[in-house]
């Protein structure tokens, strides 16, 4: 583990993080600095820092952070080691069955190896019969005993709301022989909800499917880390977009300012003319001499020529329209930013998804306007029950990724690509599609793009968390679906599918 300040002799902390990542080191990096800059914190996290701490910091807090970092690192190493052990053990088992099925010595060695793997494997391995009764489990949670678990229904340890889906999943696996991967949670009295990533596959004996094997890995800490990162990424996104939004506001403010200055000068000239006309009227009413009237008329004529009324009649309405248009644009940008940055609500609520997507595109404009033209096609869709802030973040991630993909194609040219964002209703779901004309996703890496920390972007341009978090939000938190289609050299389209009435999944609390 590396604890590093930002100001170092001969190198800064940001560069240190980059060099660690360039060498493909998994060692966690914790930044401790007296600089509370949001921009610096964002850059440090994007480069690969695990945590960013601002001095002064209590030693107890530092110890907790260090312990968390080391524990996460150890668990990652343990999982890799256990996965390798499991792979080798299964390979050994298959080889033993093929070469010497009846060899007692090989069987004993295999059994011993499997026992060791089962004991140290960082996962729950459960065998159930076709009815869902547990026949074997390698370990149990502290709240249960092996005796009470063996022979019980596996649904007893899952949320009631998930029972129908689990029964259907078990039925599909034992009837079709096709394995399925999913996430589930287990509630234990007096404890927080525990989250597991599970794989359910067919269990065969002499070629006949007699049940299923479930391999469940505890990902509660990962879920909490993702929840923490979502909150941090949201703040980072607001900070990153702030400069672009300031630029977007500056343009309409500039022509509003020019129009107001023109109207102010015009008002001064018109005011002078009105004064001269008022004086002339008073002289006429008071029966002034012809000489006085002639002088007043000449003064009014000069004021009229200075005011150039014909020009003002032509230009003033346009100036007022520019003011109104500019202020409406600023209002729209500020409203969009306010709604995007609004604190997330704990419960789902029905929202106008077209408006939410439009707001996100407004505040992200500076991210794509120099490399791509934006096209939108929002169909008439019903209000969607969701966590709108999380969906905003998903759309933002997809649009920024699209802009980066296009930038890789048009960089160094005067050409621009195209980003097309559409919405449509599809039965009980609503689909958001984000398409780009970027370089596309090669087949060799297509299966990895939703993996945490996987990225093909250069250092400092991405953390590899955007699509992973989008997957967690859409699939894990909303019970929806996130897919993509891509063709190298032509572009990529991501499809976000959300149930209209929501299928909220329980999520672990964000650590404070």
Coordinates of C-alpha atoms in Angstrom, one line a residue:
X1 CA 0.0 0.0 0.0
X2 CA 1.2 3.5 -0.8
X3 CA 0.4 6.6 1.4
X4 CA 1.5 9.7 -0.5
X5 CA 1.3 13.4 -0.3
X6 CA 0.7 15.5 -3.4
X7 CA 3.9 17.6 -3.0
X8 CA 6.9 15.3 -3.3
X9 CA 10.6 16.0 -4.1
X10 CA 11.1 15.6 -7.9
X11 CA 7.6 14.4 -8.7
X12 CA 4.0 15.3 -7.7
X13 CA 1.6 12.8 -6.2
X14 CA -0.6 12.8 -9.3
X15 CA 2.3 11.7 -11.5
X16 CA 3.2 9.0 -8.9
X17 CA -0.3 7.5 -9.1
X18 CA 0.0 7.5 -12.9
X19 CA 3.4 5.7 -12.8
X20 CA 2.0 3.1 -10.4
X21 CA -0.9 2.4 -12.7
X22 CA 1.4 2.4 -15.8
X23 CA 3.3 -0.5 -14.3
X24 CA 0.0 -2.3 -13.9
X25 CA 0.4 -2.5 -10.1
X26 CA -2.6 -3.4 -8.0
X27 CA -1.2 -1.7 -4.9
X28 CA -3.8 0.7 -3.4
X29 CA -2.8 4.3 -3.3
X30 CA -4.1 6.7 -0.6
X31 CA -3.5 10.4 -1.1
X32 CA -3.0 12.6 2.1
X33 CA -2.8 16.3 1.4
X34 CA -3.5 19.7 2.7
X35 CA -5.0 20.7 -0.6
X36 CA -8.8 20.5 -0.4
X37 CA -9.2 21.2 -4.2
X38 CA -12.2 19.4 -5.8
X39 CA -10.3 19.5 -9.1
X40 CA -7.2 17.9 -7.6
X41 CA -9.3 15.3 -5.8
X42 CA -11.2 14.4 -9.0
X43 CA -7.9 14.1 -10.9
X44 CA -6.4 11.9 -8.2
X45 CA -9.4 9.5 -8.2
X46 CA -9.4 9.4 -12.0
X47 CA -5.7 8.5 -12.1
X48 CA -6.4 5.6 -9.8
X49 CA -6.2 6.7 -6.2
X50 CA -8.4 4.7 -3.8
X51 CA -9.0 7.5 -1.3
X52 CA -8.3 11.2 -1.1
X53 CA -7.8 12.5 2.5
X54 CA -7.4 16.2 3.4
X55 CA -5.2 17.2 6.4
X56 CA -5.5 17.5 9.3
X57 CA -6.7 13.9 9.7
X58 CA -7.0 12.0 13.0
X59 CA -4.6 9.1 13.3
X60 CA -7.6 6.8 14.0
X61 CA -9.2 7.8 10.8
X62 CA -6.0 7.2 8.9
X63 CA -5.6 3.8 10.5
X64 CA -9.2 2.9 9.4
X65 CA -8.6 4.0 5.9
X66 CA -5.3 2.1 5.8
X67 CA -6.9 -1.0 7.2
X68 CA -9.8 -0.8 4.6
X69 CA -7.3 -0.4 1.7
X70 CA -5.2 -3.3 2.9
X71 CA -8.2 -5.5 3.5
X72 CA -9.6 -4.8 0.0
X73 CA -6.2 -5.5 -1.5
X74 CA -5.8 -8.8 0.5
X75 CA -9.4 -9.8 -0.4
X76 CA -8.6 -9.2 -4.1
X77 CA -5.4 -11.2 -3.9
X78 CA -7.2 -14.0 -2.0
X79 CA -10.0 -14.2 -4.6
X80 CA -7.5 -14.5 -7.4
X81 CA -5.6 -17.2 -5.5
X82 CA -8.8 -19.0 -4.7
X83 CA -10.1 -18.8 -8.2
X84 CA -6.8 -20.2 -9.4
X85 CA -7.0 -23.0 -6.8
X86 CA -10.6 -23.7 -7.8
X87 CA -9.7 -23.8 -11.5
X88 CA -6.8 -26.2 -10.9
X89 CA -8.9 -28.3 -8.6
X90 CA -11.7 -28.7 -11.1
X91 CA -9.1 -29.4 -13.9
X92 CA -7.6 -32.0 -11.6
X93 CA -11.0 -33.5 -10.9
X94 CA -11.8 -33.8 -14.6
X95 CA -8.5 -35.3 -15.4
X96 CA -8.8 -37.8 -12.6
X97 CA -12.3 -38.8 -13.7
X98 CA -11.2 -39.3 -17.3
X99 CA -8.0 -41.2 -16.6
X100 CA -8.6 -43.2 -13.5
X101 CA -12.2 -42.9 -12.3
X102 CA -11.9 -45.9 -10.0
X103 CA -8.4 -45.1 -8.7
X104 CA -8.8 -44.8 -4.9
X105 CA -5.6 -42.9 -4.4
X106 CA -6.4 -40.3 -7.0
X107 CA -9.8 -39.9 -5.6
X108 CA -8.5 -39.4 -2.1
X109 CA -6.1 -36.7 -3.4
X110 CA -8.8 -35.0 -5.3
X111 CA -11.2 -35.1 -2.3
X112 CA -8.5 -33.6 -0.1
X113 CA -7.8 -30.9 -2.7
X114 CA -11.5 -30.1 -3.0
X115 CA -11.9 -30.0 0.8
X116 CA -9.0 -27.5 1.0
X117 CA -10.5 -25.4 -1.8
X118 CA -13.9 -25.5 -0.2
X119 CA -12.5 -24.4 3.1
X120 CA -10.5 -21.5 1.9
X121 CA -12.7 -20.4 -1.1
X122 CA -14.0 -16.8 -0.6
X123 CA -17.4 -17.9 -1.8
X124 CA -20.4 -20.0 -0.6
X125 CA -20.7 -23.2 -2.7
X126 CA -24.2 -24.8 -2.3
X127 CA -25.7 -27.8 -3.9
X128 CA -29.5 -28.1 -4.1
X129 CA -31.8 -30.8 -5.4
X130 CA -34.4 -30.2 -8.0
X131 CA -36.8 -29.0 -5.3
X132 CA -34.4 -26.5 -3.9
X133 CA -33.4 -28.4 -0.7
X134 CA -29.8 -27.8 0.3
X135 CA -27.7 -31.0 0.0
X136 CA -24.3 -29.5 0.6
X137 CA -22.8 -26.1 1.6
X138 CA -19.1 -25.4 2.2
X139 CA -19.7 -22.8 5.0
X140 CA -22.5 -20.8 6.6
X141 CA -23.0 -17.3 7.9
X142 CA -22.4 -16.8 11.6
X143 CA -26.1 -16.6 12.3
X144 CA -26.7 -20.2 11.1
X145 CA -25.4 -23.7 11.8
X146 CA -24.4 -26.3 9.3
X147 CA -27.0 -28.7 10.8
X148 CA -30.0 -26.4 10.4
X149 CA -29.0 -25.3 6.9
X150 CA -28.5 -28.8 5.4
X151 CA -31.9 -30.1 4.2
X152 CA -33.6 -26.7 4.4
X153 CA -35.1 -24.8 1.4
X154 CA -32.5 -22.4 -0.1
X155 CA -35.2 -19.7 -0.4
X156 CA -35.3 -19.3 3.4
X157 CA -32.1 -17.3 3.1
X158 CA -33.3 -14.9 0.4
X159 CA -35.7 -11.9 0.4
X160 CA -39.3 -13.0 0.0
X161 CA -39.7 -10.6 -2.9
X162 CA -37.0 -12.6 -4.7
X163 CA -38.6 -16.1 -4.2
X164 CA -40.6 -16.3 -7.4
X165 CA -37.6 -15.2 -9.5
X166 CA -35.3 -17.8 -7.8
X167 CA -37.8 -20.6 -8.2
X168 CA -38.1 -19.8 -11.9
X169 CA -34.3 -19.6 -12.2
X170 CA -33.8 -23.0 -10.6
X171 CA -36.5 -24.5 -12.8
X172 CA -34.9 -23.1 -15.9
X173 CA -31.4 -24.4 -14.9
X174 CA -32.5 -28.0 -14.1
X175 CA -34.8 -28.2 -17.2
X176 CA -32.5 -26.6 -19.8
X177 CA -29.0 -27.2 -18.3
X178 CA -28.0 -23.6 -19.0
X179 CA -26.3 -21.8 -16.2
X180 CA -27.3 -18.3 -15.1
X181 CA -25.5 -15.5 -13.3
X182 CA -27.2 -12.9 -11.1
X183 CA -27.1 -10.8 -7.9
X184 CA -29.1 -11.4 -4.7
X185 CA -29.1 -10.4 -1.1
X186 CA -29.5 -12.1 2.2
X187 CA -31.1 -10.5 5.2
X188 CA -29.8 -11.6 8.6
X189 CA -31.6 -10.5 11.9
X190 CA -29.6 -7.9 13.6
X191 CA -27.2 -7.4 10.7
X192 CA -27.1 -5.3 7.5
X193 CA -28.2 -6.8 4.3
X194 CA -25.4 -8.9 2.7
X195 CA -25.1 -8.9 -1.1
X196 CA -23.9 -11.8 -3.2
X197 CA -22.9 -12.3 -6.8
X198 CA -24.2 -15.8 -7.7
X199 CA -23.8 -18.3 -10.4
X200 CA -26.3 -21.2 -10.7
X201 CA -25.4 -24.1 -12.9
X202 CA -26.8 -27.6 -13.5
X203 CA -25.6 -30.5 -11.2
X204 CA -25.2 -33.7 -13.1
X205 CA -24.8 -37.2 -11.9
X206 CA -24.1 -39.8 -14.5
X207 CA -25.3 -37.4 -17.2
X208 CA -28.6 -36.7 -15.4
X209 CA -29.4 -33.3 -14.0
X210 CA -30.3 -33.9 -10.3
X211 CA -30.2 -30.3 -9.1
X212 CA -28.1 -27.2 -9.2
X213 CA -24.8 -25.8 -7.8
X214 CA -24.8 -22.2 -6.6
X215 CA -21.5 -20.3 -6.2
X216 CA -22.2 -17.1 -4.3
X217 CA -19.5 -14.5 -3.5
X218 CA -20.0 -11.8 -0.9
X219 CA -19.9 -8.5 -2.7
X220 CA -21.3 -6.3 0.1
X221 CA -18.1 -4.3 0.4
X222 CA -18.0 -3.8 -3.4
X223 CA -21.6 -2.6 -3.4
X224 CA -20.8 -0.1 -0.6
X225 CA -17.7 1.0 -2.4
X226 CA -19.7 1.4 -5.6
X227 CA -22.4 3.4 -3.7
X228 CA -19.6 5.6 -2.3
X229 CA -18.1 6.0 -5.7
X230 CA -21.4 7.0 -7.3
X231 CA -21.8 9.8 -4.8
X232 CA -18.2 10.9 -5.3
X233 CA -18.5 10.6 -9.1
X234 CA -21.6 12.7 -9.0
X235 CA -19.8 15.5 -7.1
X236 CA -16.8 15.1 -9.5
X237 CA -19.1 15.4 -12.5
X238 CA -20.7 18.6 -11.2
X239 CA -17.2 20.0 -10.6
X240 CA -15.9 18.9 -14.0
X241 CA -18.9 20.3 -15.8
X242 CA -18.8 23.6 -14.0
X243 CA -16.2 25.2 -16.2
X244 CA -18.1 24.1 -19.3
X245 CA -21.4 25.4 -17.9
X246 CA -19.8 28.7 -17.1
X247 CA -18.7 28.9 -20.8
X248 CA -22.1 28.0 -22.0
X249 CA -23.7 30.7 -19.8
X250 CA -21.1 33.3 -20.9
X251 CA -22.2 33.2 -24.6
X252 CA -25.8 34.2 -24.1
X253 CA -24.9 36.6 -21.3
X254 CA -22.5 38.4 -23.7
X255 CA -25.1 39.1 -26.4
X256 CA -27.6 40.0 -23.6
X257 CA -25.0 42.5 -22.4
X258 CA -24.4 43.9 -25.9
X259 CA -28.2 44.3 -26.4
X260 CA -28.7 46.0 -23.1
X261 CA -25.9 48.5 -23.8
X262 CA -27.5 49.3 -27.1
X263 CA -31.0 49.7 -25.5
X264 CA -29.4 51.9 -22.8
X265 CA -27.8 54.3 -25.3
X266 CA -31.0 54.3 -27.4
X267 CA -33.0 55.2 -24.3
X268 CA -30.7 58.1 -23.6
X269 CA -31.2 59.5 -27.2
X270 CA -35.0 59.0 -27.0
X271 CA -35.1 60.7 -23.6
X272 CA -33.3 63.7 -25.0
X273 CA -35.8 63.8 -27.9
X274 CA -38.7 63.6 -25.5
X275 CA -37.3 66.5 -23.4
X276 CA -37.0 68.7 -26.6
X277 CA -40.5 67.8 -27.7
X278 CA -41.9 68.5 -24.2
X279 CA -40.2 71.9 -24.2
X280 CA -41.6 72.7 -27.6
X281 CA -45.1 71.7 -26.4
X282 CA -44.8 74.0 -23.4
X283 CA -43.7 76.9 -25.5
X284 CA -46.6 76.4 -28.0
X285 CA -49.1 76.2 -25.1
X286 CA -47.7 79.4 -23.4
X287 CA -47.8 81.4 -26.6
X288 CA -44.1 81.9 -27.0
X289 CA -42.6 84.1 -29.7
X290 CA -41.8 82.8 -33.2
X291 CA -38.0 83.0 -32.5
X292 CA -38.4 80.8 -29.4
X293 CA -40.5 78.3 -31.2
X294 CA -38.0 78.2 -34.1
X295 CA -35.1 77.5 -31.7
X296 CA -37.1 74.8 -29.8
X297 CA -38.1 73.2 -33.1
X298 CA -34.5 73.2 -34.3
X299 CA -33.3 71.6 -31.0
X300 CA -36.0 68.9 -31.3
X301 CA -35.0 68.2 -35.0
X302 CA -31.4 67.8 -34.0
X303 CA -32.4 65.4 -31.1
X304 CA -34.6 63.4 -33.6
X305 CA -31.7 63.1 -36.0
X306 CA -29.3 62.0 -33.2
X307 CA -31.8 59.4 -32.0
X308 CA -32.2 58.0 -35.6
X309 CA -35.8 56.8 -34.9
X310 CA -36.0 54.7 -38.1
X311 CA -32.9 52.8 -37.1
X312 CA -34.2 52.3 -33.5
X313 CA -37.6 51.1 -34.8
X314 CA -35.8 48.5 -36.8
X315 CA -33.2 47.4 -34.2
X316 CA -34.9 47.7 -30.8
X317 CA -37.4 44.8 -31.2
X318 CA -34.5 42.5 -32.2
X319 CA -32.4 43.7 -29.3
X320 CA -35.3 42.9 -26.9
X321 CA -35.7 39.5 -28.5
X322 CA -32.0 38.8 -28.0
X323 CA -32.2 39.7 -24.4
X324 CA -35.2 37.4 -23.9
X325 CA -33.7 34.6 -25.8
X326 CA -30.3 34.9 -23.9
X327 CA -32.0 35.0 -20.5
X328 CA -34.2 32.0 -21.4
X329 CA -31.0 30.0 -22.4
X330 CA -29.3 30.9 -19.2
X331 CA -32.4 30.0 -17.2
X332 CA -32.6 26.7 -19.0
X333 CA -28.9 25.9 -18.2
X334 CA -29.2 26.9 -14.6
X335 CA -32.5 24.9 -14.2
X336 CA -30.9 21.9 -15.8
X337 CA -27.9 22.1 -13.6
X338 CA -30.1 22.5 -10.5
X339 CA -32.2 19.5 -11.3
X340 CA -29.1 17.4 -12.2
X341 CA -27.3 18.3 -8.9
X342 CA -30.4 18.0 -6.7
X343 CA -29.8 15.7 -3.8
X344 CA -30.8 12.1 -4.5
X345 CA -34.0 10.8 -2.9
X346 CA -34.0 7.6 -1.0
X347 CA -37.2 6.3 -2.6
X348 CA -38.1 5.9 -6.2
X349 CA -40.5 8.4 -7.8
X350 CA -42.2 8.8 -11.1
X351 CA -40.4 11.3 -13.3
X352 CA -40.5 12.8 -16.8
X353 CA -37.6 10.9 -18.2
X354 CA -37.5 13.0 -21.4
X355 CA -37.0 16.2 -19.3
X356 CA -34.3 14.5 -17.2
X357 CA -32.4 13.4 -20.2
X358 CA -32.7 16.8 -21.8
X359 CA -31.4 18.4 -18.7
X360 CA -28.4 16.1 -18.7
X361 CA -27.6 16.8 -22.3
X362 CA -27.8 20.6 -21.6
X363 CA -25.2 20.6 -18.9
X364 CA -23.0 18.1 -20.8
X365 CA -23.0 20.2 -24.0
X366 CA -19.5 21.5 -23.4
X367 CA -18.2 17.9 -23.3
X368 CA -19.3 17.1 -26.8
X369 CA -20.1 20.3 -28.8
X370 CA -16.5 20.6 -30.2
X371 CA -16.4 17.0 -31.5
X372 CA -20.0 16.1 -32.3
X373 CA -23.4 17.4 -33.3
X374 CA -26.3 16.3 -31.1
X375 CA -29.5 14.8 -32.4
X376 CA -32.5 14.0 -30.2
X377 CA -35.7 12.1 -30.8
X378 CA -37.8 11.9 -27.6
X379 CA -41.0 9.9 -28.1
X380 CA -44.1 10.2 -25.9
X381 CA -43.4 8.0 -22.9
X382 CA -45.2 7.6 -19.6
X383 CA -43.6 8.8 -16.3
X384 CA -41.0 6.3 -15.2
X385 CA -40.5 5.2 -11.6
X386 CA -36.8 5.4 -10.8
X387 CA -34.0 7.1 -9.0
X388 CA -33.7 10.0 -11.4
X389 CA -30.3 11.3 -10.2
X390 CA -28.8 7.9 -10.8
X391 CA -30.3 7.7 -14.3
X392 CA -29.0 11.2 -15.0
X393 CA -25.5 10.0 -14.1
X394 CA -25.9 6.9 -16.4
X395 CA -26.9 9.1 -19.3
X396 CA -24.1 11.5 -18.6
X397 CA -21.5 8.7 -18.5
X398 CA -22.8 7.3 -21.8
X399 CA -22.8 10.7 -23.5
X400 CA -19.3 11.6 -22.3
X401 CA -18.0 8.2 -23.4
X402 CA -19.6 8.8 -26.8
X403 CA -17.8 12.1 -27.1
X404 CA -14.5 10.5 -26.2
X405 CA -15.0 7.8 -28.8
X406 CA -15.8 10.4 -31.5
X407 CA -12.8 12.5 -30.4
X408 CA -10.5 9.6 -31.0
X409 CA -11.8 9.6 -34.6
X410 CA -12.0 13.3 -35.5
X411 CA -9.0 14.5 -33.5
X412 CA -6.7 16.7 -35.6
X413 CA -9.4 17.3 -38.2
X414 CA -12.1 19.9 -38.7
X415 CA -14.7 17.1 -38.9
X416 CA -17.4 16.4 -36.3
X417 CA -19.2 13.2 -35.4
X418 CA -22.8 12.7 -34.3
X419 CA -24.4 11.7 -31.0
X420 CA -28.0 10.7 -31.3
X421 CA -30.1 10.3 -28.1
X422 CA -33.6 8.8 -28.3
X423 CA -36.3 7.6 -26.0
X424 CA -39.2 5.2 -26.7
X425 CA -41.8 3.1 -24.9
X426 CA -41.5 -0.7 -25.3
X427 CA -44.4 -2.5 -23.6
X428 CA -43.9 -2.1 -19.8
X429 CA -40.4 -0.6 -20.3
X430 CA -38.9 2.6 -21.5
X431 CA -35.7 2.5 -23.6
X432 CA -33.0 5.3 -23.8
X433 CA -30.6 4.9 -26.6
X434 CA -27.3 6.8 -26.9
X435 CA -25.6 6.3 -30.3
X436 CA -22.2 7.6 -31.5
X437 CA -20.2 7.6 -34.7
X438 CA -17.0 6.8 -32.9
X439 CA -14.5 4.0 -33.6
X440 CA -16.6 1.2 -32.2
X441 CA -15.8 -1.6 -29.7
X442 CA -13.6 -4.4 -30.9
X443 CA -15.0 -7.9 -30.3
X444 CA -11.9 -8.8 -28.3
X445 CA -12.8 -6.5 -25.5
X446 CA -16.6 -6.3 -25.9
X447 CA -17.1 -8.8 -23.0
X448 CA -15.1 -6.7 -20.6
X449 CA -16.5 -3.2 -21.0
X450 CA -18.7 -3.5 -17.9
X451 CA -15.9 -4.7 -15.7
X452 CA -14.9 -2.3 -12.9
X453 CA -11.7 -0.4 -13.7
X454 CA -11.4 -1.8 -17.2
X455 CA -10.7 1.1 -19.6
X456 CA -9.0 1.6 -23.0
X457 CA -8.7 5.4 -22.4
X458 CA -5.4 7.1 -21.7
X459 CA -4.4 7.8 -18.1
X460 CA -6.3 10.8 -16.7
X461 CA -9.2 10.5 -19.2
X462 CA -11.2 7.8 -17.4
X463 CA -11.2 5.5 -14.4
X464 CA -12.9 2.5 -15.9
X465 CA -15.8 2.9 -13.5
X466 CA -18.4 4.7 -15.6
X467 CA -19.9 1.7 -17.4
X468 CA -19.5 -0.5 -14.4
X469 CA -21.5 1.9 -12.3
X470 CA -24.0 2.3 -15.1
X471 CA -24.5 -1.5 -15.1
X472 CA -24.9 -1.5 -11.3
X473 CA -27.5 1.3 -11.4
X474 CA -29.5 0.0 -14.3
X475 CA -29.3 -3.8 -13.6
X476 CA -28.7 -4.0 -9.9
X477 CA -30.6 -0.9 -8.5
X478 CA -33.5 -0.7 -11.0
X479 CA -34.0 -4.2 -12.3
X480 CA -33.6 -3.0 -15.8
X481 CA -31.1 -3.9 -18.6
X482 CA -28.1 -2.3 -20.2
X483 CA -26.9 -3.6 -23.6
X484 CA -25.0 -2.3 -26.6
X485 CA -24.4 -2.9 -30.3
X486 CA -21.2 -1.9 -32.0
X487 CA -19.4 -2.1 -35.3
X488 CA -15.7 -1.2 -35.5
X489 CA -15.2 1.9 -37.7
X490 CA -18.9 2.9 -37.5
X491 CA -19.8 3.5 -33.9
X492 CA -21.7 2.2 -30.9
X493 CA -25.2 2.4 -29.5
X494 CA -26.0 1.7 -25.8
X495 CA -29.6 0.8 -24.8
X496 CA -30.8 1.5 -21.3
X497 CA -34.1 -0.3 -20.6
X498 CA -36.0 0.7 -17.5
X499 CA -39.4 -0.8 -16.2
X500 CA -42.0 2.0 -16.2
X501 CA -43.3 1.0 -12.7
X502 CA -39.9 0.3 -11.3
X503 CA -38.4 -2.9 -9.8
X504 CA -36.3 -1.4 -7.1
X505 CA -33.6 -3.6 -5.7
X506 CA -32.4 -3.1 -2.1
X507 CA -29.0 -1.5 -1.9
X508 CA -26.5 -1.2 0.9
X509 CA -26.2 2.1 2.7
X510 CA -23.5 4.5 1.7
X511 CA -20.9 4.8 4.4
X512 CA -20.7 8.2 6.0

